[in-house]
CSV table of C-alpha atoms and ligand atoms in Angstrom, one decimal:
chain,number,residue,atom,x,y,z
A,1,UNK,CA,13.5,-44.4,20.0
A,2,UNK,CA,17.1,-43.1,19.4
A,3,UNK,CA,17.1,-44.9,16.2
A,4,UNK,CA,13.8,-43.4,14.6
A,5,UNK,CA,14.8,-39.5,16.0
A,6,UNK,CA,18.3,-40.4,13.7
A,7,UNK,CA,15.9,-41.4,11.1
A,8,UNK,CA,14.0,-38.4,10.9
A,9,UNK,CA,16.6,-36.0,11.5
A,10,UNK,CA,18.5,-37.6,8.3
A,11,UNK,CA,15.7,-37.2,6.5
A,12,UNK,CA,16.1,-33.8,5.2
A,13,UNK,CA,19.8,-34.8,4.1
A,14,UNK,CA,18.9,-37.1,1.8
A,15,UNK,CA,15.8,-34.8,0.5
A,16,UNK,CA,18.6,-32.1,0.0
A,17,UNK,CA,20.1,-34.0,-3.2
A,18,UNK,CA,16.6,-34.1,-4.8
A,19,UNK,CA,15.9,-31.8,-8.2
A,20,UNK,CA,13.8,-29.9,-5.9
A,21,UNK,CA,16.4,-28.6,-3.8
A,22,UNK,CA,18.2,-27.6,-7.0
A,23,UNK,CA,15.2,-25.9,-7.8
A,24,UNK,CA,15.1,-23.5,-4.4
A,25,UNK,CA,18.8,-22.6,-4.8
A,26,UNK,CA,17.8,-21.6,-8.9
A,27,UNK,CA,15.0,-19.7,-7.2
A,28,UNK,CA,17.6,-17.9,-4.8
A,29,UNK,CA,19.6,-17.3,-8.0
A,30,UNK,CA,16.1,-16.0,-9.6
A,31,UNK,CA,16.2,-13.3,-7.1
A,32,UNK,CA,19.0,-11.6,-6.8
A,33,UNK,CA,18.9,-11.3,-10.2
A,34,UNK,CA,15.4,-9.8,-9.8
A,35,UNK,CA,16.8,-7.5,-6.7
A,36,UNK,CA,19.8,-6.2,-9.6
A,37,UNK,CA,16.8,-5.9,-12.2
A,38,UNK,CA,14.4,-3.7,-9.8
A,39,UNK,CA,17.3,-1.4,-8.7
A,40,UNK,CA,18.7,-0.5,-12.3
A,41,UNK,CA,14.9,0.0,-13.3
A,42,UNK,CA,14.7,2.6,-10.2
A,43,UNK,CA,18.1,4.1,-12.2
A,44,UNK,CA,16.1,4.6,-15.2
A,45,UNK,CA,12.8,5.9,-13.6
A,46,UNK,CA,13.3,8.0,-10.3
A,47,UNK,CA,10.7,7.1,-7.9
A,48,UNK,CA,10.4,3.1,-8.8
A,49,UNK,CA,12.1,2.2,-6.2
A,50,UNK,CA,10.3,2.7,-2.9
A,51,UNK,CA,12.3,1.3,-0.9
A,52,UNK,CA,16.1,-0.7,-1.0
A,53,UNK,CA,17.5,-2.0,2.6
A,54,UNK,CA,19.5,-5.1,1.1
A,55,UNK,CA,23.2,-5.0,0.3
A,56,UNK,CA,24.7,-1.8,-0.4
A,57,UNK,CA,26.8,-2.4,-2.8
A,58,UNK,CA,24.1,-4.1,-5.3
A,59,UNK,CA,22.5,-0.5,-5.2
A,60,UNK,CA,26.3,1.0,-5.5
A,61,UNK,CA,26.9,-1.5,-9.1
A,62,UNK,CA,23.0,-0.7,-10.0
A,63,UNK,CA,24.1,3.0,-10.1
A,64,UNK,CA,27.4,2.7,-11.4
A,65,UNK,CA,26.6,0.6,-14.5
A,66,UNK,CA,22.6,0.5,-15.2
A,67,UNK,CA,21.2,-1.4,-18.1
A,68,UNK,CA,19.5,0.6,-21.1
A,69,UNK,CA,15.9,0.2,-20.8
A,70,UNK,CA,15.5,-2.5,-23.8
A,71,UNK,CA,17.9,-4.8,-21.9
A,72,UNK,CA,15.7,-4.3,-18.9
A,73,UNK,CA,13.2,-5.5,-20.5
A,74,UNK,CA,15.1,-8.4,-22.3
A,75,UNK,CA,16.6,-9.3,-18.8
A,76,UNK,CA,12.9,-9.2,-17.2
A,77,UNK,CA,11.6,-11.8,-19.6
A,78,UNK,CA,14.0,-14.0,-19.5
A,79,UNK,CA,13.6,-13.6,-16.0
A,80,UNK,CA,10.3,-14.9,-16.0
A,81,UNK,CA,10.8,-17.6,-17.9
A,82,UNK,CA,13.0,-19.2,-15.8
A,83,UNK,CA,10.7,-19.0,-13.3
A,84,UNK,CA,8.0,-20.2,-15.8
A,85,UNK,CA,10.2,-23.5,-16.2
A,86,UNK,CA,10.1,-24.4,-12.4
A,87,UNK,CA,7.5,-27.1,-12.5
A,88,UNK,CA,5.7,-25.5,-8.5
A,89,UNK,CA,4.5,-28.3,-7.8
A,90,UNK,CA,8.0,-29.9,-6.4
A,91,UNK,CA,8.3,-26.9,-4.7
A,92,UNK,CA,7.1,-26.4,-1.0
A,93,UNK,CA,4.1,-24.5,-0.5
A,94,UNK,CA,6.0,-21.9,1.1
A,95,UNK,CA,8.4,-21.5,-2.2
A,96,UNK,CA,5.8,-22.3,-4.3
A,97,UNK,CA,4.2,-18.4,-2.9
A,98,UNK,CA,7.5,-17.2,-3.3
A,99,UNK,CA,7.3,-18.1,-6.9
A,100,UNK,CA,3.8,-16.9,-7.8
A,101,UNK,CA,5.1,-13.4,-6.3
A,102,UNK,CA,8.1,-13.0,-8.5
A,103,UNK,CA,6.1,-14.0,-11.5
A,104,UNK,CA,3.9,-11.0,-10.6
A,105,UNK,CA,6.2,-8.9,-9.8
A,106,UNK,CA,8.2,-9.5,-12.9
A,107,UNK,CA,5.1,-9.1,-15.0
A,108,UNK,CA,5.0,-5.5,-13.2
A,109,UNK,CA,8.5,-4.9,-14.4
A,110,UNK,CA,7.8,-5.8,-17.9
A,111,UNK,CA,4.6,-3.8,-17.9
A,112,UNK,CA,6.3,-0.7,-16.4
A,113,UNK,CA,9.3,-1.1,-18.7
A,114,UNK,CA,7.3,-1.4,-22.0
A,115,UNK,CA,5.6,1.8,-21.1
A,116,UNK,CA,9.0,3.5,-20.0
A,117,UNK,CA,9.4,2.8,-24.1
A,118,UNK,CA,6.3,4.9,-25.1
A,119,UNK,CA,3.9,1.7,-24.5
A,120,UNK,CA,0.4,3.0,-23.6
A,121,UNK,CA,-1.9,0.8,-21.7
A,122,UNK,CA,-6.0,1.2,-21.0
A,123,UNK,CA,-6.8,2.2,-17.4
A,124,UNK,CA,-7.5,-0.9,-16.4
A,125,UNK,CA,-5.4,-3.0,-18.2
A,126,UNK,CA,-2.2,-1.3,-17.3
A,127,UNK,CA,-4.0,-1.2,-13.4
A,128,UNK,CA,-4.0,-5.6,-14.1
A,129,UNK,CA,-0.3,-6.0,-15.5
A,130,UNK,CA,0.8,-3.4,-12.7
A,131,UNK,CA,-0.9,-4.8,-9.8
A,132,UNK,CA,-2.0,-7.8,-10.6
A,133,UNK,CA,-5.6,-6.8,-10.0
A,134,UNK,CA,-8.3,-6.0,-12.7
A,135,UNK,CA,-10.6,-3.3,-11.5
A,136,UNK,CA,-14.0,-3.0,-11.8
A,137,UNK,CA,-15.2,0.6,-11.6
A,138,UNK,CA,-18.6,2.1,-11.4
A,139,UNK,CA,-20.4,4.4,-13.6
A,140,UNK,CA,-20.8,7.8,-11.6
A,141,UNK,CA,-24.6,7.3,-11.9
A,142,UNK,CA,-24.3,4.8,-8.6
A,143,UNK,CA,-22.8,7.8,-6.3
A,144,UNK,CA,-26.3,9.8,-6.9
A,145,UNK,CA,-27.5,8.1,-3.7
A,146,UNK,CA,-25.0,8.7,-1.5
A,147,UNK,CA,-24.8,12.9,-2.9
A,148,UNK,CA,-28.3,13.0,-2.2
A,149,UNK,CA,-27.9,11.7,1.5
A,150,UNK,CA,-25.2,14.5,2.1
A,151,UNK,CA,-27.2,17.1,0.4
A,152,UNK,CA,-29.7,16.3,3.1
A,153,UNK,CA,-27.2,16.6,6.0
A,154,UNK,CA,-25.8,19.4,4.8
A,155,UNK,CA,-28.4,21.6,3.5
A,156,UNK,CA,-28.4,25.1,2.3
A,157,UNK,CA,-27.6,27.5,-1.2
A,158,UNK,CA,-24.9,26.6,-3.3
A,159,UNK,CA,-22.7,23.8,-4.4
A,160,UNK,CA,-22.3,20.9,-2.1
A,161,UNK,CA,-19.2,20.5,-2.8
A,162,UNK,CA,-18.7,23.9,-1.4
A,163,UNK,CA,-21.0,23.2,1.7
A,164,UNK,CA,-18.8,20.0,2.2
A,165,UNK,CA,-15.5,22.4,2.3
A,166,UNK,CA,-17.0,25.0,4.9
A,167,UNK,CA,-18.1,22.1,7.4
A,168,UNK,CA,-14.8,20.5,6.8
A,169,UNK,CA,-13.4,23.8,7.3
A,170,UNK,CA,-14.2,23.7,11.3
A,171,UNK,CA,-12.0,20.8,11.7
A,172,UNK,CA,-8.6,21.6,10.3
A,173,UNK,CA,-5.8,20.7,13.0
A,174,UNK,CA,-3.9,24.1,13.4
A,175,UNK,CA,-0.4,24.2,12.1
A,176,UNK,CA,1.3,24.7,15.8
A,177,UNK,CA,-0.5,21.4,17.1
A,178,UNK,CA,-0.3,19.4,14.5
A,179,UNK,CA,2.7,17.7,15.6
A,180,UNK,CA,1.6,17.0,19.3
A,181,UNK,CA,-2.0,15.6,17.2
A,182,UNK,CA,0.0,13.5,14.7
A,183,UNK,CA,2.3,12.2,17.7
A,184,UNK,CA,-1.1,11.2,19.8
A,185,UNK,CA,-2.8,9.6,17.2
A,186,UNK,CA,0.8,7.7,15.4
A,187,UNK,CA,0.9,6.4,19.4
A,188,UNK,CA,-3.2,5.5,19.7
A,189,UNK,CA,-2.5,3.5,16.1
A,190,UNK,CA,0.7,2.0,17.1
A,191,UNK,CA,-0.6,0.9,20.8
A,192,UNK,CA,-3.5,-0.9,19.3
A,193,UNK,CA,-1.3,-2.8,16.6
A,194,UNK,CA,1.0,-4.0,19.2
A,195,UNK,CA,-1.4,-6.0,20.9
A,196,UNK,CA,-1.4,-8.2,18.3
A,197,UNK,CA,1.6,-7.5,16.1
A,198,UNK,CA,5.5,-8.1,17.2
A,199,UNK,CA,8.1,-5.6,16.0
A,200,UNK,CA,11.6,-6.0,17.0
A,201,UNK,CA,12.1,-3.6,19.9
A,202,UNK,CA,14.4,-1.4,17.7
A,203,UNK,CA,12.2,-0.5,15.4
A,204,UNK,CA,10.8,3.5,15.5
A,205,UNK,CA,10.2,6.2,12.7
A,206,UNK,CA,11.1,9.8,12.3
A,207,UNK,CA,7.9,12.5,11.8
A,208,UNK,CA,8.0,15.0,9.2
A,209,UNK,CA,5.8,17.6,8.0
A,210,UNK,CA,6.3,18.6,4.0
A,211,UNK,CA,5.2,20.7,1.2
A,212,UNK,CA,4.9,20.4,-2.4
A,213,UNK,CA,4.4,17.0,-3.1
A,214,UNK,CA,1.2,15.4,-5.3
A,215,UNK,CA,0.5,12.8,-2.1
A,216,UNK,CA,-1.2,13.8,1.2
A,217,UNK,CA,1.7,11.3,3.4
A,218,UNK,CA,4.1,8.8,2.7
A,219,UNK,CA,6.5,6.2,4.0
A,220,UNK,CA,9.9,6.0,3.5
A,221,UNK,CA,11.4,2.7,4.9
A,222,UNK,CA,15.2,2.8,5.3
A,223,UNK,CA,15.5,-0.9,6.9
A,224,UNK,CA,16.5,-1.8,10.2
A,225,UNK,CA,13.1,-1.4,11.1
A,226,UNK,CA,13.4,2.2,10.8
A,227,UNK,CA,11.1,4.8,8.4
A,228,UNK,CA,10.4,8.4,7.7
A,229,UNK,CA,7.0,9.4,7.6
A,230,UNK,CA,6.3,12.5,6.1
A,231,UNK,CA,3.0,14.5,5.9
A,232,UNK,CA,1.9,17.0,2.9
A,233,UNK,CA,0.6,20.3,4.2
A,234,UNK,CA,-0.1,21.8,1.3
A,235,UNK,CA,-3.7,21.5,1.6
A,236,UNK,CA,-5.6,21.7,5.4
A,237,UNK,CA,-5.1,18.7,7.5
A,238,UNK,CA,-8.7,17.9,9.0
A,239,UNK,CA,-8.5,16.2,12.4
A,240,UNK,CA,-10.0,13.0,10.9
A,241,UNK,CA,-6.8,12.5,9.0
A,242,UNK,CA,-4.4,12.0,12.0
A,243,UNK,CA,-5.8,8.2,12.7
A,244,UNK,CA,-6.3,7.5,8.6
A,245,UNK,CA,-2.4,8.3,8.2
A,246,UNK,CA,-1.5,7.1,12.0
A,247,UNK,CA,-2.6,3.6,11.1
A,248,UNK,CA,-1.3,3.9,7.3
A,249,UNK,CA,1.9,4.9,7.1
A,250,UNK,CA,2.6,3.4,10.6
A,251,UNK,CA,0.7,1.0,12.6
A,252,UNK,CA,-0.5,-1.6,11.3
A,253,UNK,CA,0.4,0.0,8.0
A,254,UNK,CA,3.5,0.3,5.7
A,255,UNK,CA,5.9,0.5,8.6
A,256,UNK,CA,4.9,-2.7,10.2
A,257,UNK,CA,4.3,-4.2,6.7
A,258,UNK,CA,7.9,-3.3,6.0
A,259,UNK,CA,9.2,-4.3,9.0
A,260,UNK,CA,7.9,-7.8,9.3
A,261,UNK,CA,8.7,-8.4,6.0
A,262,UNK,CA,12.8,-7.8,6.9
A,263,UNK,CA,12.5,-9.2,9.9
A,264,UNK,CA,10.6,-12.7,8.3
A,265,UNK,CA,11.2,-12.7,4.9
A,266,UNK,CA,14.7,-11.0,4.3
A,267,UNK,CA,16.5,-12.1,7.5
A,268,UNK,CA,14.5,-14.8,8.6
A,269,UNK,CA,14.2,-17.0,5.1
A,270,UNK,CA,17.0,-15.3,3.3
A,271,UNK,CA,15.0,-14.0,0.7
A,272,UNK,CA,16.7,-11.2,-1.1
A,273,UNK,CA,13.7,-10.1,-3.2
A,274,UNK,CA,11.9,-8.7,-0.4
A,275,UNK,CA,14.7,-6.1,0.6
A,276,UNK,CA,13.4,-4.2,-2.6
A,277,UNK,CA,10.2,-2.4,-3.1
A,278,UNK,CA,9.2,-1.3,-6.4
A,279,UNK,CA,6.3,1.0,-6.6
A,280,UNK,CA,4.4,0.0,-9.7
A,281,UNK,CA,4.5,-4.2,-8.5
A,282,UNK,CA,1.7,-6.3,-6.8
A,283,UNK,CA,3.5,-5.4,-3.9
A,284,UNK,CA,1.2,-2.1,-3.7
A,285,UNK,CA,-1.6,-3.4,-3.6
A,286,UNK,CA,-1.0,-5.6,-0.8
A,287,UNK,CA,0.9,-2.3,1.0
A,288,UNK,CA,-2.0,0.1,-0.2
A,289,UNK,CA,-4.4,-2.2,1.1
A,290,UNK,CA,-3.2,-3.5,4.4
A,291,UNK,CA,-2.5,-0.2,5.2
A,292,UNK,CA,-5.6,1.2,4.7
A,293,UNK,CA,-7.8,-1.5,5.8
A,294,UNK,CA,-5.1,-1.4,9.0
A,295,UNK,CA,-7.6,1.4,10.0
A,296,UNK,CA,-11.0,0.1,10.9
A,297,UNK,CA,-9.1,-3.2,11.8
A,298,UNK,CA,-7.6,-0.9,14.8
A,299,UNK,CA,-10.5,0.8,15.3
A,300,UNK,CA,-13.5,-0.9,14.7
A,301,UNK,CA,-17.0,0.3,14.9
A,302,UNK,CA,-17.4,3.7,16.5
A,303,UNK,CA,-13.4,3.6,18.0
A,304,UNK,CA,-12.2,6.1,15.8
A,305,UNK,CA,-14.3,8.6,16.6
A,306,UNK,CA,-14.8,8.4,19.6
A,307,UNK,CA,-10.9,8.8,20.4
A,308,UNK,CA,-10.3,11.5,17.9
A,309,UNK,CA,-13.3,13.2,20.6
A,310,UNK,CA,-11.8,12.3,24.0
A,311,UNK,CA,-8.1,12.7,22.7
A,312,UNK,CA,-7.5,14.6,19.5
A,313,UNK,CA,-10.0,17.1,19.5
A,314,UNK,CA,-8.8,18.3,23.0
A,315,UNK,CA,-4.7,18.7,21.5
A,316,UNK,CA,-6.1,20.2,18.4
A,317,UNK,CA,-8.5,23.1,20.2
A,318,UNK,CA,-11.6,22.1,18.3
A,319,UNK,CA,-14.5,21.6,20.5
A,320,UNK,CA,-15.5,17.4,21.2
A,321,UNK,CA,-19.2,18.4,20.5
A,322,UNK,CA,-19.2,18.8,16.9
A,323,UNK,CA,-17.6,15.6,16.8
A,324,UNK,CA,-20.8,13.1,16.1
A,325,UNK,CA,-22.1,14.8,13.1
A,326,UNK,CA,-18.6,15.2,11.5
A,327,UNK,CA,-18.7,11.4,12.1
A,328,UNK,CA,-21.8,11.0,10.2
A,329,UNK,CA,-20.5,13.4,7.2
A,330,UNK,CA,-17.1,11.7,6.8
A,331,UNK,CA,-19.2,8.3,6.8
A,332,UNK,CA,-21.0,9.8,4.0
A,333,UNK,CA,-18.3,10.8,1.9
A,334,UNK,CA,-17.0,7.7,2.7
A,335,UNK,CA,-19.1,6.2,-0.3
A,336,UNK,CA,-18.2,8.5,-2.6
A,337,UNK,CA,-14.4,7.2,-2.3
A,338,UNK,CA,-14.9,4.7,-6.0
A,339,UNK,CA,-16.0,7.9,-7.9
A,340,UNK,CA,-12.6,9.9,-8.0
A,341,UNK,CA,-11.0,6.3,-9.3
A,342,UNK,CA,-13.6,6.3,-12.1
A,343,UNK,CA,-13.0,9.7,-12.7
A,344,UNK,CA,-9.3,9.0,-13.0
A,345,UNK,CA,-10.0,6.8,-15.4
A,346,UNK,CA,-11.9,8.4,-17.6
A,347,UNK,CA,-9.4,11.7,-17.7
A,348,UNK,CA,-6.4,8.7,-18.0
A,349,UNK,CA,-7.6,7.2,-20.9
A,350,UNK,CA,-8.4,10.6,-22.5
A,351,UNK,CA,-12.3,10.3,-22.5
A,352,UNK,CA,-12.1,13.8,-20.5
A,353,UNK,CA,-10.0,16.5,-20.3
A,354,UNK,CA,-8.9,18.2,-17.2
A,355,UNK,CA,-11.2,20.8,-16.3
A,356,UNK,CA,-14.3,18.2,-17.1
A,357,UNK,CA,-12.4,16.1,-14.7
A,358,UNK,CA,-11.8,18.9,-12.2
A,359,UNK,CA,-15.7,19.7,-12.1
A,360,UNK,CA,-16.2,15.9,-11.9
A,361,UNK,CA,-14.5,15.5,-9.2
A,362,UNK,CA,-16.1,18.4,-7.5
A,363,UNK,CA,-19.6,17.0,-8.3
A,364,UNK,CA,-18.9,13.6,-7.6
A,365,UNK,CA,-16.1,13.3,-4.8
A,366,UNK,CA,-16.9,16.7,-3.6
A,367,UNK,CA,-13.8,17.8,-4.2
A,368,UNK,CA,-12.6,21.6,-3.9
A,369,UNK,CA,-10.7,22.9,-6.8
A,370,UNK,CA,-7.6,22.7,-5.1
A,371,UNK,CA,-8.4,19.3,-3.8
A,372,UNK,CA,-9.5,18.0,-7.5
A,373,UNK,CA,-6.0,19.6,-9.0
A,374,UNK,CA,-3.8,17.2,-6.6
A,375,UNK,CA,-6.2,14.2,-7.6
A,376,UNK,CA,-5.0,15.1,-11.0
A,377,UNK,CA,-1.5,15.7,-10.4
A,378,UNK,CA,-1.5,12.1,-8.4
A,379,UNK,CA,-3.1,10.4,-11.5
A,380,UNK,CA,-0.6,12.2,-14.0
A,381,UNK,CA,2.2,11.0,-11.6
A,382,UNK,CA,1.3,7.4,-10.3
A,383,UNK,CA,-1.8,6.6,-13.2
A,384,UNK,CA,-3.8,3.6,-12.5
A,385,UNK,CA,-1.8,3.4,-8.7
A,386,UNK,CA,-4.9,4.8,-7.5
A,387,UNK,CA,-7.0,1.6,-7.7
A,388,UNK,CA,-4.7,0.0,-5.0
A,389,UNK,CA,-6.4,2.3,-2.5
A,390,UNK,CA,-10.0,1.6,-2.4
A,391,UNK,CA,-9.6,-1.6,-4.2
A,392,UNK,CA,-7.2,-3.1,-2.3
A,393,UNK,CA,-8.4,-2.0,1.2
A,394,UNK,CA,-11.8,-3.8,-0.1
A,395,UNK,CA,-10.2,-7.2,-0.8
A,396,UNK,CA,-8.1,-7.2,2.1
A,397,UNK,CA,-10.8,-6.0,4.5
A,398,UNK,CA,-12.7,-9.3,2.4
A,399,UNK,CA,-10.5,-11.5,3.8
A,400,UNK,CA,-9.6,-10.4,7.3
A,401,UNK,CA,-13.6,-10.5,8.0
A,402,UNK,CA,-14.4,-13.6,5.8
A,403,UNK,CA,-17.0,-16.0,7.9
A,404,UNK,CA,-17.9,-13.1,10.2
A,405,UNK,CA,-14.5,-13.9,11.7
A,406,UNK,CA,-14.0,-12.0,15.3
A,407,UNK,CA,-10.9,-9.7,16.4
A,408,UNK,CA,-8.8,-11.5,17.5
A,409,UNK,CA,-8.7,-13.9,13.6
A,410,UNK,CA,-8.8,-10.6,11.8
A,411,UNK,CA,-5.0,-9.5,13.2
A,412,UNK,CA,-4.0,-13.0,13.2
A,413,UNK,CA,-4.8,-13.2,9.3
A,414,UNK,CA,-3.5,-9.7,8.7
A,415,UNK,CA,-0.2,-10.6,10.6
A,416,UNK,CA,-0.1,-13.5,8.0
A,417,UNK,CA,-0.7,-11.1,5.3
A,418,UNK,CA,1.8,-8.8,6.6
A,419,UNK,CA,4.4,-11.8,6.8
A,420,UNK,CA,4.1,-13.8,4.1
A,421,UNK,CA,4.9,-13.4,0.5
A,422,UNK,CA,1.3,-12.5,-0.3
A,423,UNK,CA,-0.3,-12.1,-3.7
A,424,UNK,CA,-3.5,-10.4,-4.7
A,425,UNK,CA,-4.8,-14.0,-5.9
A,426,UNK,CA,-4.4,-15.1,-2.2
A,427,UNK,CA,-6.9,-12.4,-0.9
A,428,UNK,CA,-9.5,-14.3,-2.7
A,429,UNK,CA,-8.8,-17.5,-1.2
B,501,LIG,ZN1,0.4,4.4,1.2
């Protein structure tokens, strides 16, 4: 017995001084390269860089001493084709992922790069090389259903659009109790996700409420398990809104997927490249997506509404009865989501101008003016970003509920998600 345990327990020695081995530690050296590539690209583009918690003094030389955009670009394909010459298969499965995700990534990087040099893209073939996804948008013609249904609920003269604006109007959270809303419903999202989800027992986030900005709410992860998450009041903030960015930003969204991924990835497995976020990488869609399929994972079926009734609508002063057919609206407008992407598209790729995409959008995604002006100024800003929302909540809500699969598998597989160094391609599989 003693003999055989020796046996096994040597075994990994001797595997050590295998070309595959050598082929992990190039991997490692892969990497950090990657991590110095990402960082001086987030030098030349403010805002490419989501988010940094590895060594500090990697951003420090990245600052000090960034690369012209050309070498970038030079340094990002040879890059990837060092990677390209590690034959996976002598890789295990686990570094074999790990390679498929820098390869994406670094096909991100060139992408984002060559356009940083004037390179312009189609919609959806910048939205493939970015994030690793090629959409598939619908002709507005299919949302004339769902605008028909609302016209019904809604009824009454003038635009629906407009109609959709004054209901929403009754359910804005008022700016004194929007903290003690946002607080409830960041709690409600978070409580849910920890049944099922571990964080280390550090890990919190600071609450801020902003103005100016093209996004409705974002995530800023400093590491440590720690992040900012700020909210955009520049337009209303309906009540409906607290859970979407509770579960987004926070639980089980870009804070846990953030979190996990240091505490599993970075200082579990020593992999450097996951201490850096770029924005315009395959790792947005799999952060756009989790986060916002995070929300009817945590509250499934009826769940959301009927705690934004019992809890929210109480702290915000609106009155719990008008809460069923506000249900029923948003559920309608739900299906309208697609049509501001195809929309988007068409005014990215210059088939539309801006006001015919500003009265789009307010025939189509029911839109206000103001609302349809930050669509715009999000498109001008982050481009063909936008499919990682609806898109990628799609695929990963796909997989999570793939073979009618019951609570409990759906967290264990988004945990997995959340934790692993997951690709679009693996949604599919
Ligand atoms: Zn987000």
């Amino acid at each position: 017995m003693i003999r055989r345990a020796l046996l096994l327990a040597l075994a990994p020695l001797v595997l050590a001084a295998t070309p595959a081995a050598a082929q992990r530690s190039l991997l490692d050296g892969i990497a950090i390269d990657y991590v110095k590539l990402t960082l001086e690209i987030g030098e030349r583009e403010p805002g490419y860089v989501d988010a940094y918690f590895g060594p500090p003094e990697m951003a420090t030389a990245a600052k000090a001493n960034p690369r012209d955009v050309k070498a970038l670009s030079a340094a990002a394909a040879a890059l990837t084709a060092k990677l390209t010459a590690i034959e996976p298969s002598i890789l295990h499965p686990t570094e074999q992922r790990r390679r498929a995700y820098l390869l994406g990534q670094l096909k991100a990087a060139e992408t984002r790069l060559a356009m940083l040099q004037g390179k312009k893209f189609k919609f959806v073939d910048e939205a493939e090389a970015l994030f690793g996804v090629r959409p598939v948008l619908k002709p507005l013609a299919e949302y004339d259903a769902a605008l028909a249904q609302l016209d019904k609920m809604l009824p009454g003269p003038g635009p629906l659009a407009a109609r959709v604006a004054a209901e929403a109007g009754g359910f804005v959270i008022p700016t004194d109790k929007a903290d003690a809303v946002m607080r409830a419903a960041i709690a409600e999202c978070r409580a849910r996700t920890f049944k099922h989800v571990t964080l280390p027992a550090k890990e919190r986030f600071d609450l801020e409420f902003v103005k100016n900005q093209p996004w409705g709410g974002y995530n800023w992860f400093k590491g440590d398990t720690h992040s900012l998450i700020q909210i955009n009041t520049d337009l209303p903030v309906t009540i409906s809104r607290a859970i979407d960015l509770g579960c987004h930003e926070g639980y089980p969204g870009h804070h846990t997927y953030m979190s996990r991924l240091e505490e599993k990835l970075v200082n579990g497995r020593g992999w450097i490249e996951f201490s850096v976020y770029p924005l315009y990488s395959p790792q947005s869609f799999i952060a756009e997506g989790s986060a916002n399929a995070g929300i009817k994972l945590a509250f499934p079926g009826d769940e959301q509404a009927e705690f934004e009734a019992k809890t929210l609508y109480p702290l915000a002063g609106i009155a719990p009865s008008k809460a069923v057919k506000h249900d029923a609206v948003l559920k309608a407008l739900e299906e309208l989501k697609g049509a501001s992407v195809t929309i988007q598209q068409m005014y990215l790729d210059g088939e539309i101008d801006r006001a015919k995409a500003v009265e789009l959008l307010g025939k189509y995604a029911l839109s206000s003016p103001e609302g349809a002006a930050k669509s715009l100024d999000f498109a001008d800003r982050y481009r063909s970003y936008v499919i990682n929302y609806g898109l990628g909540a799609e695929m990963i809500t796909q997989a999570l509920e793939a073979g009618g699969a019951d609570e409990k598998t759906r967290w264990e597989r988004m945990v997995l998600i959340l934790s692993e160094p997951t690709v679009p391609a693996d949604l599919a599989r």
